[in-house]
Short mmCIF file of C-alpha atoms in Angstrom, two decimals:
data_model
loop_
_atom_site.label_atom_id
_atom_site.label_comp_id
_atom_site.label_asym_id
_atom_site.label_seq_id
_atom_site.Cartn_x
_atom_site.Cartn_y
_atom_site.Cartn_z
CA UNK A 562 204.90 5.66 259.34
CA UNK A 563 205.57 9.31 259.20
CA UNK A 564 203.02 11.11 256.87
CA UNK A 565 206.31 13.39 255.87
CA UNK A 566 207.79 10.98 254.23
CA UNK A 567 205.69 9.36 252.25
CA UNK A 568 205.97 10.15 248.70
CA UNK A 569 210.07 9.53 249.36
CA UNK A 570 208.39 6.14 250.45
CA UNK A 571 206.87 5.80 247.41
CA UNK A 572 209.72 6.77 245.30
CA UNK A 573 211.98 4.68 247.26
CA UNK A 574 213.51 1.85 245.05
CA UNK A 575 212.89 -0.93 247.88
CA UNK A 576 209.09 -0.43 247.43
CA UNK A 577 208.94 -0.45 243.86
CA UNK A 578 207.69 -4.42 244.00
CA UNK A 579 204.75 -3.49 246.02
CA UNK A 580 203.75 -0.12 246.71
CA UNK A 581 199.87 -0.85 247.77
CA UNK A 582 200.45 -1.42 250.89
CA UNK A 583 201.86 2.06 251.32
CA UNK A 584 198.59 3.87 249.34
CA UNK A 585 196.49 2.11 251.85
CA UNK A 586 198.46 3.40 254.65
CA UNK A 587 197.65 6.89 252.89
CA UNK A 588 194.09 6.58 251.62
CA UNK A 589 193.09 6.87 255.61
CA UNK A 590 193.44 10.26 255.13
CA UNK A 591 192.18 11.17 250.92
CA UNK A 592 194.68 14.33 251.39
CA UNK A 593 198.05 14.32 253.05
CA UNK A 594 200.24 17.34 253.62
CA UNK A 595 203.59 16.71 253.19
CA UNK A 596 206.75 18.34 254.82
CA UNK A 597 208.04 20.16 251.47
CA UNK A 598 204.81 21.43 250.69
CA UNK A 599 203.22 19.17 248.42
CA UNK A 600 199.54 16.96 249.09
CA UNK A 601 199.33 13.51 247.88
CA UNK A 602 195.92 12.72 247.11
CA UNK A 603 195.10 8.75 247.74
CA UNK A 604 191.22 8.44 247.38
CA UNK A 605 189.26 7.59 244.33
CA UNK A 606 186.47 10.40 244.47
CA UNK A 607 189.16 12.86 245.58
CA UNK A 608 191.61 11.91 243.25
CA UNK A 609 188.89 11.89 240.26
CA UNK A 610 187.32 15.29 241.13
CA UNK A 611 190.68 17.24 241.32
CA UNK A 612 191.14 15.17 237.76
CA UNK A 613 188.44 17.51 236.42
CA UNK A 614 188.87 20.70 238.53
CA UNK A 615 190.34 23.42 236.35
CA UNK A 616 191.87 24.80 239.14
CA UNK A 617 194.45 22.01 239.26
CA UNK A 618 197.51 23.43 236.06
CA UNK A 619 199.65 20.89 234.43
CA UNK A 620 201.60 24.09 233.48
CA UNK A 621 204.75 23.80 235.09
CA UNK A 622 204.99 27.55 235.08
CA UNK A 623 202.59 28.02 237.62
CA UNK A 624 204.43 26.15 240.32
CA UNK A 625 205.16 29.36 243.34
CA UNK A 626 208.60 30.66 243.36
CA UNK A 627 210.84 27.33 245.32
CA UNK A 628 207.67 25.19 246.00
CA UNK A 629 208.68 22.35 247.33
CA UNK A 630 208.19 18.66 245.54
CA UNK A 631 210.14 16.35 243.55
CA UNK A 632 211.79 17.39 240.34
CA UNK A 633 209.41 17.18 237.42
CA UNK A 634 209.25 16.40 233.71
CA UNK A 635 209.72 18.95 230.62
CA UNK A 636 211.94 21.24 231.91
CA UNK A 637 213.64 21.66 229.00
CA UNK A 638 214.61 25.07 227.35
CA UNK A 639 214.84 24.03 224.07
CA UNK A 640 211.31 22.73 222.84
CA UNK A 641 207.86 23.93 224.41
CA UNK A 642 205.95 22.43 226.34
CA UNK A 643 204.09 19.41 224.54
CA UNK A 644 200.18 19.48 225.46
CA UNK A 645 200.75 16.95 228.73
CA UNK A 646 201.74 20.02 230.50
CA UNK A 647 199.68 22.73 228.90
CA UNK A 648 195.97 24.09 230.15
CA UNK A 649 193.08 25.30 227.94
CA UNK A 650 192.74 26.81 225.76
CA UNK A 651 196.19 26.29 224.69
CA UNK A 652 195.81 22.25 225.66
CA UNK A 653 193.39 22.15 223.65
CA UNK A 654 194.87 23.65 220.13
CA UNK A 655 198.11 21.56 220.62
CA UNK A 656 195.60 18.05 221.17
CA UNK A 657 193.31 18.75 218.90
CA UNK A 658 195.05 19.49 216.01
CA UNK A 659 197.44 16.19 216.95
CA UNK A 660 194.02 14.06 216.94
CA UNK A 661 193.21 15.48 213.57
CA UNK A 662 195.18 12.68 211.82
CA UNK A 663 194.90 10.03 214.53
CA UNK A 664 191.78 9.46 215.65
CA UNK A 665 187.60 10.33 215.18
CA UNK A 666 185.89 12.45 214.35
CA UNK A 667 188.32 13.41 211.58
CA UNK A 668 190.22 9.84 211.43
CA UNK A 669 187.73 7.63 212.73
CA UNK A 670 189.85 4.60 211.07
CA UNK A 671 193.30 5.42 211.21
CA UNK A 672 193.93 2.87 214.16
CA UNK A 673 191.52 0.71 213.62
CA UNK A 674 193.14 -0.06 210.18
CA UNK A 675 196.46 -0.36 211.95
CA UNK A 676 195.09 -3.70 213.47
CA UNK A 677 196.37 -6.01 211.21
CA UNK A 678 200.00 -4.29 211.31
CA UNK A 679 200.22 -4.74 214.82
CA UNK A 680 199.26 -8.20 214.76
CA UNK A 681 202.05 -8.56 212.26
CA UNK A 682 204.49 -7.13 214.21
CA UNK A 683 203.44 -9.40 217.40
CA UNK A 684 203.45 -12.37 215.97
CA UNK A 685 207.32 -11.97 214.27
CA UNK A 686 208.01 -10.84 217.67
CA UNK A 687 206.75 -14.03 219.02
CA UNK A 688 208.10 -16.39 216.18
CA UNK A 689 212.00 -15.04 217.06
CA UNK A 690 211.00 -16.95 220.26
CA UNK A 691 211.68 -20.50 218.51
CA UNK A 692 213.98 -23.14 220.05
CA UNK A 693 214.05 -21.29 223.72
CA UNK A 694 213.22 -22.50 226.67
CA UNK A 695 213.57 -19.28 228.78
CA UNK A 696 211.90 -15.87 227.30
CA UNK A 697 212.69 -12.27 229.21
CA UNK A 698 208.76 -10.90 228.32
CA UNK A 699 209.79 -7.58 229.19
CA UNK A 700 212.84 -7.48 226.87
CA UNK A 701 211.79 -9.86 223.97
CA UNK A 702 208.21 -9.09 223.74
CA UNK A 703 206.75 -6.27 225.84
CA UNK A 704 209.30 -3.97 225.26
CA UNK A 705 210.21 -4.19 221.08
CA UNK A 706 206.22 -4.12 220.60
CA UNK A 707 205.26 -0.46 221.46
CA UNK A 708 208.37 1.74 220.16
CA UNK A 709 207.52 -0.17 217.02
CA UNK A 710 204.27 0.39 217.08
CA UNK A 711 204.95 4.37 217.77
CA UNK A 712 207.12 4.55 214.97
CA UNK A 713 204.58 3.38 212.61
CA UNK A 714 201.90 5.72 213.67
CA UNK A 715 204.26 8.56 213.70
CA UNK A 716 205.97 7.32 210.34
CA UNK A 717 209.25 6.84 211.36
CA UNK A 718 211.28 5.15 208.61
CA UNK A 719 212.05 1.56 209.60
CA UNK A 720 215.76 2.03 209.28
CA UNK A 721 215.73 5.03 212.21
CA UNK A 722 213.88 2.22 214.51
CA UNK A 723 217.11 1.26 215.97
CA UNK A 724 217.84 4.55 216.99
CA UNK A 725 214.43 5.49 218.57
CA UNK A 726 214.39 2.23 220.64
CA UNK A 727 217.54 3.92 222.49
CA UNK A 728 216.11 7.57 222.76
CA UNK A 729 212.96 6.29 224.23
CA UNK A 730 214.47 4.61 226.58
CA UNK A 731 216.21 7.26 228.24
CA UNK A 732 214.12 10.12 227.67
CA UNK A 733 211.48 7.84 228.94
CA UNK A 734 213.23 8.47 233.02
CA UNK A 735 212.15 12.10 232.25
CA UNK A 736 208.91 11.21 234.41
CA UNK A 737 210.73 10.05 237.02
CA UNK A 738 210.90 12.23 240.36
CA UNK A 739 214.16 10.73 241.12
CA UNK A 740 216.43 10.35 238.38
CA UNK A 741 219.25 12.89 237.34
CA UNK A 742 218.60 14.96 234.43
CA UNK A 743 221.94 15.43 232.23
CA UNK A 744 221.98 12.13 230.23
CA UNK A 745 217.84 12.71 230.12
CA UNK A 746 218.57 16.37 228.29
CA UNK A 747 221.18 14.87 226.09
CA UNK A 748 218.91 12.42 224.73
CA UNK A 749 216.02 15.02 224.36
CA UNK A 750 218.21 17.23 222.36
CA UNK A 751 219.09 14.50 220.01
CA UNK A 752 215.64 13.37 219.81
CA UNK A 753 214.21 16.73 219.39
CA UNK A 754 216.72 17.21 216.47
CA UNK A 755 216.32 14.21 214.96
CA UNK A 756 212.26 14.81 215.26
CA UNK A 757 212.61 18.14 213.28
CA UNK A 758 214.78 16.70 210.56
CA UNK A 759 211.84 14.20 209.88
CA UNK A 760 209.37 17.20 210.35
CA UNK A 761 210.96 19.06 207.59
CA UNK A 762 211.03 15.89 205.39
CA UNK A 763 207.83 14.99 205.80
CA UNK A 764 207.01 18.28 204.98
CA UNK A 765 207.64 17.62 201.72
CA UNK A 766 207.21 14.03 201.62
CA UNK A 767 204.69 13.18 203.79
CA UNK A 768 204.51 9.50 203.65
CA UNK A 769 202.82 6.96 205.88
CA UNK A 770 201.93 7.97 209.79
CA UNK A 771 200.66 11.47 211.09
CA UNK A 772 203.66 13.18 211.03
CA UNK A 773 203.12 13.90 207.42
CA UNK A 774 199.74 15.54 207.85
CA UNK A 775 200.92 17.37 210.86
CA UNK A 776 204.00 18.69 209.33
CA UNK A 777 201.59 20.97 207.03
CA UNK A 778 200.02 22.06 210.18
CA UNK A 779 203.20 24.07 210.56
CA UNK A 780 202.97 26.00 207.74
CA UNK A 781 202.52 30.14 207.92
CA UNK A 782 198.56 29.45 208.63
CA UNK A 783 198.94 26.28 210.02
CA UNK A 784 197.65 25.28 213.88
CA UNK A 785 201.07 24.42 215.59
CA UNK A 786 204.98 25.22 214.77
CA UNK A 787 207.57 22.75 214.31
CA UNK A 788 208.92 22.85 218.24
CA UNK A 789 205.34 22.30 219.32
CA UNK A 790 204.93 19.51 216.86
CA UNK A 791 208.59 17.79 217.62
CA UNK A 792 207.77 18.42 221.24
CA UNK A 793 203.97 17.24 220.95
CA UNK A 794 206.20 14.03 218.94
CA UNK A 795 208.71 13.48 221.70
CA UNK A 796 205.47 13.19 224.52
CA UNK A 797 203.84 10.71 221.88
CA UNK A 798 207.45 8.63 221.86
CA UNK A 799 207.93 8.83 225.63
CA UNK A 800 204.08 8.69 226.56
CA UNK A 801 203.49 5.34 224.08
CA UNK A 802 206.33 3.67 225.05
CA UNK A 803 207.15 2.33 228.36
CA UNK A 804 203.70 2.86 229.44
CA UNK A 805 202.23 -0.06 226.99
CA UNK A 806 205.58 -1.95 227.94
CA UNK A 807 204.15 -2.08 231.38
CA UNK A 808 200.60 -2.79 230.69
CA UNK A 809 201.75 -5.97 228.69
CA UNK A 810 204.66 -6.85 231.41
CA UNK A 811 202.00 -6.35 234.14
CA UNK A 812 199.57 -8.17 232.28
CA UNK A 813 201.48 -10.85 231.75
CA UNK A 814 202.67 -11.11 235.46
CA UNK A 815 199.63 -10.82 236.92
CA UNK A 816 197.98 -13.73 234.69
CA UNK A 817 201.28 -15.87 235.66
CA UNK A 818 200.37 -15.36 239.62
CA UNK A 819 196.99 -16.09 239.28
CA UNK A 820 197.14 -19.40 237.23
CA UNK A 821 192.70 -20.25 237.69
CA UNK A 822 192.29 -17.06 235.47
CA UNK A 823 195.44 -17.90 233.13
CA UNK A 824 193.75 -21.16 232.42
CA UNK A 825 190.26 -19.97 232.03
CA UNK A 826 191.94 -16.65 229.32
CA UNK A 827 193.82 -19.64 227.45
CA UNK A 828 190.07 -21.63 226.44
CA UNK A 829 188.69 -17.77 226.53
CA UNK A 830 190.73 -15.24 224.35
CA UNK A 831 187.81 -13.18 224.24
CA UNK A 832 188.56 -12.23 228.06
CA UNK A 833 191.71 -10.18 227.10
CA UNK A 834 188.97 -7.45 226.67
CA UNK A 835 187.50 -6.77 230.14
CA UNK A 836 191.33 -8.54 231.57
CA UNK A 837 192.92 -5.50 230.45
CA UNK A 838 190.66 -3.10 231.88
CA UNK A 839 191.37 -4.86 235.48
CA UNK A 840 195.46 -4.95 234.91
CA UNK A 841 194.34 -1.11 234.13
CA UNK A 842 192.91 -0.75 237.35
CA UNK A 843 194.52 -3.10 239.55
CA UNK A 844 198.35 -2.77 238.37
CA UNK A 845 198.45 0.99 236.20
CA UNK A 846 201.34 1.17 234.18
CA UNK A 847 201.09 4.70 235.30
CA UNK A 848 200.96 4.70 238.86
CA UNK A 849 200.63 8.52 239.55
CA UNK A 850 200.30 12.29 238.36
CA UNK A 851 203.15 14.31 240.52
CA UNK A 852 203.15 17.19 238.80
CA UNK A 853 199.72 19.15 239.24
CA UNK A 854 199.75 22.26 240.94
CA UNK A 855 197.04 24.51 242.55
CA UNK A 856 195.46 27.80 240.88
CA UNK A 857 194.30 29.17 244.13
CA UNK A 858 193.04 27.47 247.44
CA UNK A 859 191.35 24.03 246.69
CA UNK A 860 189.18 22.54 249.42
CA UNK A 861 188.24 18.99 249.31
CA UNK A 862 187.70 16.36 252.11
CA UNK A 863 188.05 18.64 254.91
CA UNK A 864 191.58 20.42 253.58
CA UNK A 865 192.12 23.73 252.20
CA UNK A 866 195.30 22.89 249.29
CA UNK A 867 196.92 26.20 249.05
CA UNK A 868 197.79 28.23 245.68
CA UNK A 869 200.92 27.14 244.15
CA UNK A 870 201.32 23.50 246.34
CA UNK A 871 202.18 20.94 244.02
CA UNK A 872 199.63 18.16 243.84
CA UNK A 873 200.21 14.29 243.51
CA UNK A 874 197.58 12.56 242.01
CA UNK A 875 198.03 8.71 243.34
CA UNK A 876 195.76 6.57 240.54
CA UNK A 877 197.09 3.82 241.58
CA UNK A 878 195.77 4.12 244.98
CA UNK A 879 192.71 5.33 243.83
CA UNK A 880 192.13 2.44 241.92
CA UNK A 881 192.37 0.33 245.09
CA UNK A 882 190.06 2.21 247.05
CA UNK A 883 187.27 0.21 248.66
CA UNK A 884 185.33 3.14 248.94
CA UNK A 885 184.75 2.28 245.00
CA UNK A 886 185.73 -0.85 244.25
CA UNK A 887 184.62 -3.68 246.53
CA UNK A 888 187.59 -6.14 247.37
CA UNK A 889 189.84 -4.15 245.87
CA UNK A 890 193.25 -5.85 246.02
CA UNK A 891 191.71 -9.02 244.64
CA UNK A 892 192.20 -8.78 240.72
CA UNK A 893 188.90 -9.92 239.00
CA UNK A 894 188.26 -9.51 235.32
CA UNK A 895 184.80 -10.14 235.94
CA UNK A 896 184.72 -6.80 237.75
CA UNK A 897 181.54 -4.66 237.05
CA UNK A 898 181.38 -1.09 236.30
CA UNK A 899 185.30 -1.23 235.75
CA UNK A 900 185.36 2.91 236.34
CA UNK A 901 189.34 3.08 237.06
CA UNK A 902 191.78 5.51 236.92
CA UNK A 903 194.20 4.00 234.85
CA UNK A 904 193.99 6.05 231.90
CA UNK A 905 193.84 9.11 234.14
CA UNK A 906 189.96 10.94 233.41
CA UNK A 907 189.43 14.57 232.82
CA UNK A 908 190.97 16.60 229.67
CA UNK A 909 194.43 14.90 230.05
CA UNK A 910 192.59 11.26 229.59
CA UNK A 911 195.83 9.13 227.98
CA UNK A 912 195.86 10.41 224.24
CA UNK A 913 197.34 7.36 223.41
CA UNK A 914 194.90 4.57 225.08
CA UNK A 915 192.85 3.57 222.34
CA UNK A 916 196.77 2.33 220.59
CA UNK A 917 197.30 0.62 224.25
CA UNK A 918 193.88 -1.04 224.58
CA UNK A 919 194.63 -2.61 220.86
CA UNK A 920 198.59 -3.50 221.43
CA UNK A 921 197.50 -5.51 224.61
CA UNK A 922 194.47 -7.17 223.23
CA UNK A 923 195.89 -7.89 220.22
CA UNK A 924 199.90 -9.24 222.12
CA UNK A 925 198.26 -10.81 225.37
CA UNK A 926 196.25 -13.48 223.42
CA UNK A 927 198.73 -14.26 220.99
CA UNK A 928 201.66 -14.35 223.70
CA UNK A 929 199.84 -17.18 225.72
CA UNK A 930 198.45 -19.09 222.90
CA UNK A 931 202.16 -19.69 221.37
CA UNK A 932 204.06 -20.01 224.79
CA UNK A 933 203.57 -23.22 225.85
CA UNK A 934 203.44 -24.11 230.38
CA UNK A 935 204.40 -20.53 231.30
CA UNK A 936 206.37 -20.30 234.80
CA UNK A 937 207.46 -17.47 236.08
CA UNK A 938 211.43 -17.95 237.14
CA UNK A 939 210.92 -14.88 239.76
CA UNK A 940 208.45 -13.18 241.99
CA UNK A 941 208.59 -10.43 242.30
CA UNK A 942 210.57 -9.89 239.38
CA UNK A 943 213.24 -7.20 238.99
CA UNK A 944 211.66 -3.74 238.22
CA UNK A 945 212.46 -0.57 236.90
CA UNK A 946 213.86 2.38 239.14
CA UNK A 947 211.29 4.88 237.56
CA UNK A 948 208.19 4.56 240.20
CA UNK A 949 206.01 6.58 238.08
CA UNK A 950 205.91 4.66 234.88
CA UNK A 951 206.40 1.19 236.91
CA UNK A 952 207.10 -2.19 235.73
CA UNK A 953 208.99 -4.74 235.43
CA UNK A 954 212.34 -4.41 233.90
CA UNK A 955 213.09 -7.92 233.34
CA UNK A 956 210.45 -10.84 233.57
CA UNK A 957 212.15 -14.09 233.21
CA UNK A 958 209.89 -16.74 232.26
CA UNK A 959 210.58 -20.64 231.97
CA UNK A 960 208.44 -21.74 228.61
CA UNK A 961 208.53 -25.77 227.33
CA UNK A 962 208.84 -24.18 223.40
CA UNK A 963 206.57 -22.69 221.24
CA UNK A 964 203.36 -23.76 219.22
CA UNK A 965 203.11 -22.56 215.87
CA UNK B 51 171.72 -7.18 219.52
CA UNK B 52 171.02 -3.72 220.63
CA UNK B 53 172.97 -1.28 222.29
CA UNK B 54 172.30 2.07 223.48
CA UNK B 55 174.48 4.92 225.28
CA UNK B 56 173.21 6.68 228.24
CA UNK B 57 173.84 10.13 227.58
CA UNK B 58 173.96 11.35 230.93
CA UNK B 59 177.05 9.89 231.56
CA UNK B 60 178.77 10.13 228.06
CA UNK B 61 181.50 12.90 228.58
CA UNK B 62 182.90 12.32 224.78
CA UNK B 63 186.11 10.61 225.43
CA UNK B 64 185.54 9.14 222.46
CA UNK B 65 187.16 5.74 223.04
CA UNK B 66 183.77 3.90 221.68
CA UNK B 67 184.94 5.53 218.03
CA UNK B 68 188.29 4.48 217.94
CA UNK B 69 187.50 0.59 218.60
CA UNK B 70 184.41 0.55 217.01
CA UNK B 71 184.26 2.71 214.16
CA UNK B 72 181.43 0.52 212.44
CA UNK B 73 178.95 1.10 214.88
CA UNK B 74 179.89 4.71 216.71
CA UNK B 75 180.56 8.26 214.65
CA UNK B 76 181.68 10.86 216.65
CA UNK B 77 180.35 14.63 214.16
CA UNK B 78 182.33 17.42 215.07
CA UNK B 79 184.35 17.77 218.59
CA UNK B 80 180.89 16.09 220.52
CA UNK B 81 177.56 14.52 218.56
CA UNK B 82 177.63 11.07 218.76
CA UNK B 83 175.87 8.83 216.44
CA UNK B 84 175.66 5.09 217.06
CA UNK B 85 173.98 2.28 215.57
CA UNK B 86 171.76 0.46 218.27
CA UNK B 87 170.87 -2.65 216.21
CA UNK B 88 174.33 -4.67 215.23
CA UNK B 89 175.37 -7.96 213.93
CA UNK B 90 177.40 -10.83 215.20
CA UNK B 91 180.10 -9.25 212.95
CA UNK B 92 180.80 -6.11 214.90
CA UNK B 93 180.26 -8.10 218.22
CA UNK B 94 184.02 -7.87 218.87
CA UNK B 95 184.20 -4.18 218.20
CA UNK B 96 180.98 -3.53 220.46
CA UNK B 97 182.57 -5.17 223.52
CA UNK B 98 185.67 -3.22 223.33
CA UNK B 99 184.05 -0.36 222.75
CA UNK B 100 181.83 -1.11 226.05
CA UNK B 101 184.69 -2.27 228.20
CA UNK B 102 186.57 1.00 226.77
CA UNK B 103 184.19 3.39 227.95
CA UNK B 104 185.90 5.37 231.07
CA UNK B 105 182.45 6.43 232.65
CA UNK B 106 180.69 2.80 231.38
CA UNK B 107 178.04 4.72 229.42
CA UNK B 108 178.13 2.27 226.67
CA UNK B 109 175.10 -0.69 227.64
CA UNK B 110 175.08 -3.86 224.99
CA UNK B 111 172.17 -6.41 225.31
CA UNK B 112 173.30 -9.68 223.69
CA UNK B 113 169.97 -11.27 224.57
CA UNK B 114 168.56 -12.53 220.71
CA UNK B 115 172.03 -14.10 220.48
CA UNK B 116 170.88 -17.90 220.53
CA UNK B 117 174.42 -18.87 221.48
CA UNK B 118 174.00 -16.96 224.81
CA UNK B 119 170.74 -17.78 226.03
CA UNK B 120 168.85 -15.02 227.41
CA UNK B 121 171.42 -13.80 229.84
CA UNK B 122 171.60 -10.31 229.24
CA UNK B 123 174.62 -8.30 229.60
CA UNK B 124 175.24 -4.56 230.70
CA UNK B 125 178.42 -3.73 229.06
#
């Protein structure tokens, strides 16, 4: 396999189903050149240590004059960049203030009081699933859940759901090294419009969700202004949405292939907690960061990265290394000292994963308690073109009805 | 039921205070506070909170649970 080519490997479409073989093709190296410019970065230590290494920018701007490397996310004129692809110390003011209304120490029970909602919302999901035989998890469970979910915590008004369901899915592609960008900048625009609208109305009426105590963060002395708060919204949207589609989709998939474990998680609900950690590790709904670049000259594992390469971050392989995890490609809930990459580590650590460790623990027991003789109808299934957020797109499932 | 963090490893991700607010209090941007005696009640919290942490700081003994035995478990 030529080294070269390898990240158009992994973008290519026909590898989307299984892509591990190709990471363990790569970790035999922990740092690969590749022809355009840019180093892939397979290995678990490797990948977590350049994780924490401030000389590794998420700030697009510091990409050299025509590096090479895939197209990447954000580049957008017409809203800043949200704090995804910003450094300290100005990382730090755009999070910060954004965790404010949405998490400890100054909200320690905003989510945790959202429990009850989201359980609310999965199990109406679930009850429109009455009378079939044949449920689409992706499209009739996995998918409604989160952009729901996103729109509550933000305080979306339910009657401008509709409309975010169909932003989110196309601004969503934004992470994707290989999708066109016109229809992708349309839909930010409108997004990013729409966001500011709500910004200025919450404003005054702040209502439910953060939005409303972030909108007086934009004020004269406030800690952010509007286009980094409708930008810092639109990564929120994108960021919470197809990613926690995934983690339920691949959930759910990888339970249905390994039926012992299904059985054992339908007498054990309590196993959704250390289950989700392993789907976490063993399928990431974000399978890797391909947008880092070098500050200066990095050297790890025997290779000097130069200033200004562009730097992919490969969790996914990372998480299979067997340099860490012993047996890696077997998935085991009962996995000790569960240390994986899923959730990325470092400063950028998902904002967002306390919301997707509660959406999954709270759908996955409920889905396979109501669905009754689950059989999946194709493996693999059909999945998604985007091969950084991956998962399935559709995930057919034969079901003899529903218990109540 | 005890618990205690080693604070070695804690880097203050914080994901212990978001699932179980009952039990950990994160002051300011890094102090953590955490109870390290807990009651069947906030058993459910404490093991998400475990399985949550990224660098597995968070250690739960379950070992006076009669239900259990005396199998103790590092979370």
């Amino acid at each position: 396999m030529a080294l070269g080519t390898m990240s158009a490997q992994i973008t290519d479409f026909s590898n989307r189903a299984d892509p591990y073989p190709l990471y363990a093709a790569l970790r035999k190296s922990p740092v690969t050149r590749q022809d355009d410019g840019s180093y892939l970065v397979s290995t678990y230590y490797e990948v977590r240590s350049l994780a924490n290494d401030p000389r590794l920018s998420n700030d697009l701007r510091n990409r050299a004059p025509g590096a090479g490397g895939p197209a990447v996310a954000e580049e957008d004129t017409n809203l800043p960049p949200s704090f995804l692809f910003h450094d300290p110390p100005e990382h730090d003011r755009l999070r910060n203030t954004t965790m404010r209304p949405f998490g400890p120490p100054h909200s320690p029970r905003f989510l945790h009081d959202m429990r009850d909602d989201i359980a609310r919302i999965i199990t109406d999901l679930l009850d429109a699933l009455d009378g079939k035989d044949e449920v689409d998890v992706v499209e009739d469970f996995a998918y409604p859940l989160p952009v729901t979910a996103i729109c509550r915590i933000l305080g979306v008004p339910r009657e401008d759901e509709p409309r975010f369901h169909g932003w989110a899915d196309i601004v969503a592609s934004v992470l994707d090294p290989s999708q066109g960008k016109e229809k992708v900048q349309d839909a930010r625009r409108e997004l990013g419009a729409y966001l500011s609208d709500l910004i200025e109305a919450k404003r005054r009426h702040p209502g439910s969700g953060i939005l409303g105590p972030l909108a007086q963060e934009t004020g004269p002395n406030g800690s952010m202004s509007t286009a980094e708060l409708a930008s810092t919204s639109m990564l929120l949207l994108i960021a919470g949405h197809e990613t926690t589609v995934n983690l339920i989709s691949n959930a759910t998939l990888t339970l249905l292939r390994h039926p012992d474990i299904l059985k054992r998680f339908q007498t054990e609900p309590g196993l959704v907690v250390p289950l989700v950690e392993e789907v976490l590790r063993y399928e990431p709904p974000v399978q890797f960061i391909p947008f880092t670049v070098a500050l200066s000259d990095i050297d790890i594992a025997g290779t000097t990265i130069p200033k200004g390469a562009q730097v992919w971050l490969l969790l996914a392989s990372a998480n299979r290394d067997p340099k860490r995890f012993e047996d890696p490609d077997r998935f085991d809930p009962d996995r000790e000292d569960n240390q994986h990459l899923g959730f990325y580590t470092g400063i950028h650590y998902c904002f967002g994963a306390p919301l997707a460790r509660m959406e999954a623990q709270l759908a996955l027991p409920h889905l396979f308690r109501r669905i009754k003789n689950p059989r999946l109808m194709a493996d693999p299934p059909p999945y998604r073109a985007n091969p950084v957020l991956r998962g399935p797109r559709h995930l057919p499932v034969a079901i003899d009805g529903l218990a109540a | 039921m005890r618990l205690v963090v080693d604070l070695n490893r804690c880097q203050g991700f914080a994901q212990c205070a978001f699932l179980a607010p009952d039990v950990f209090v994160l002051h300011g941007g890094e102090a953590l506070l955490f109870t390290s005696r807990f009651d069947e009640g906030l058993r459910d919290q404490v093991e998400q909170a475990a399985a949550a942490c990224p660098v597995q700081a968070v250690l739960v003994d379950f070992s006076d649970e009669p239900a259990k035995g005396a199998e103790g478990h590092v979370g």
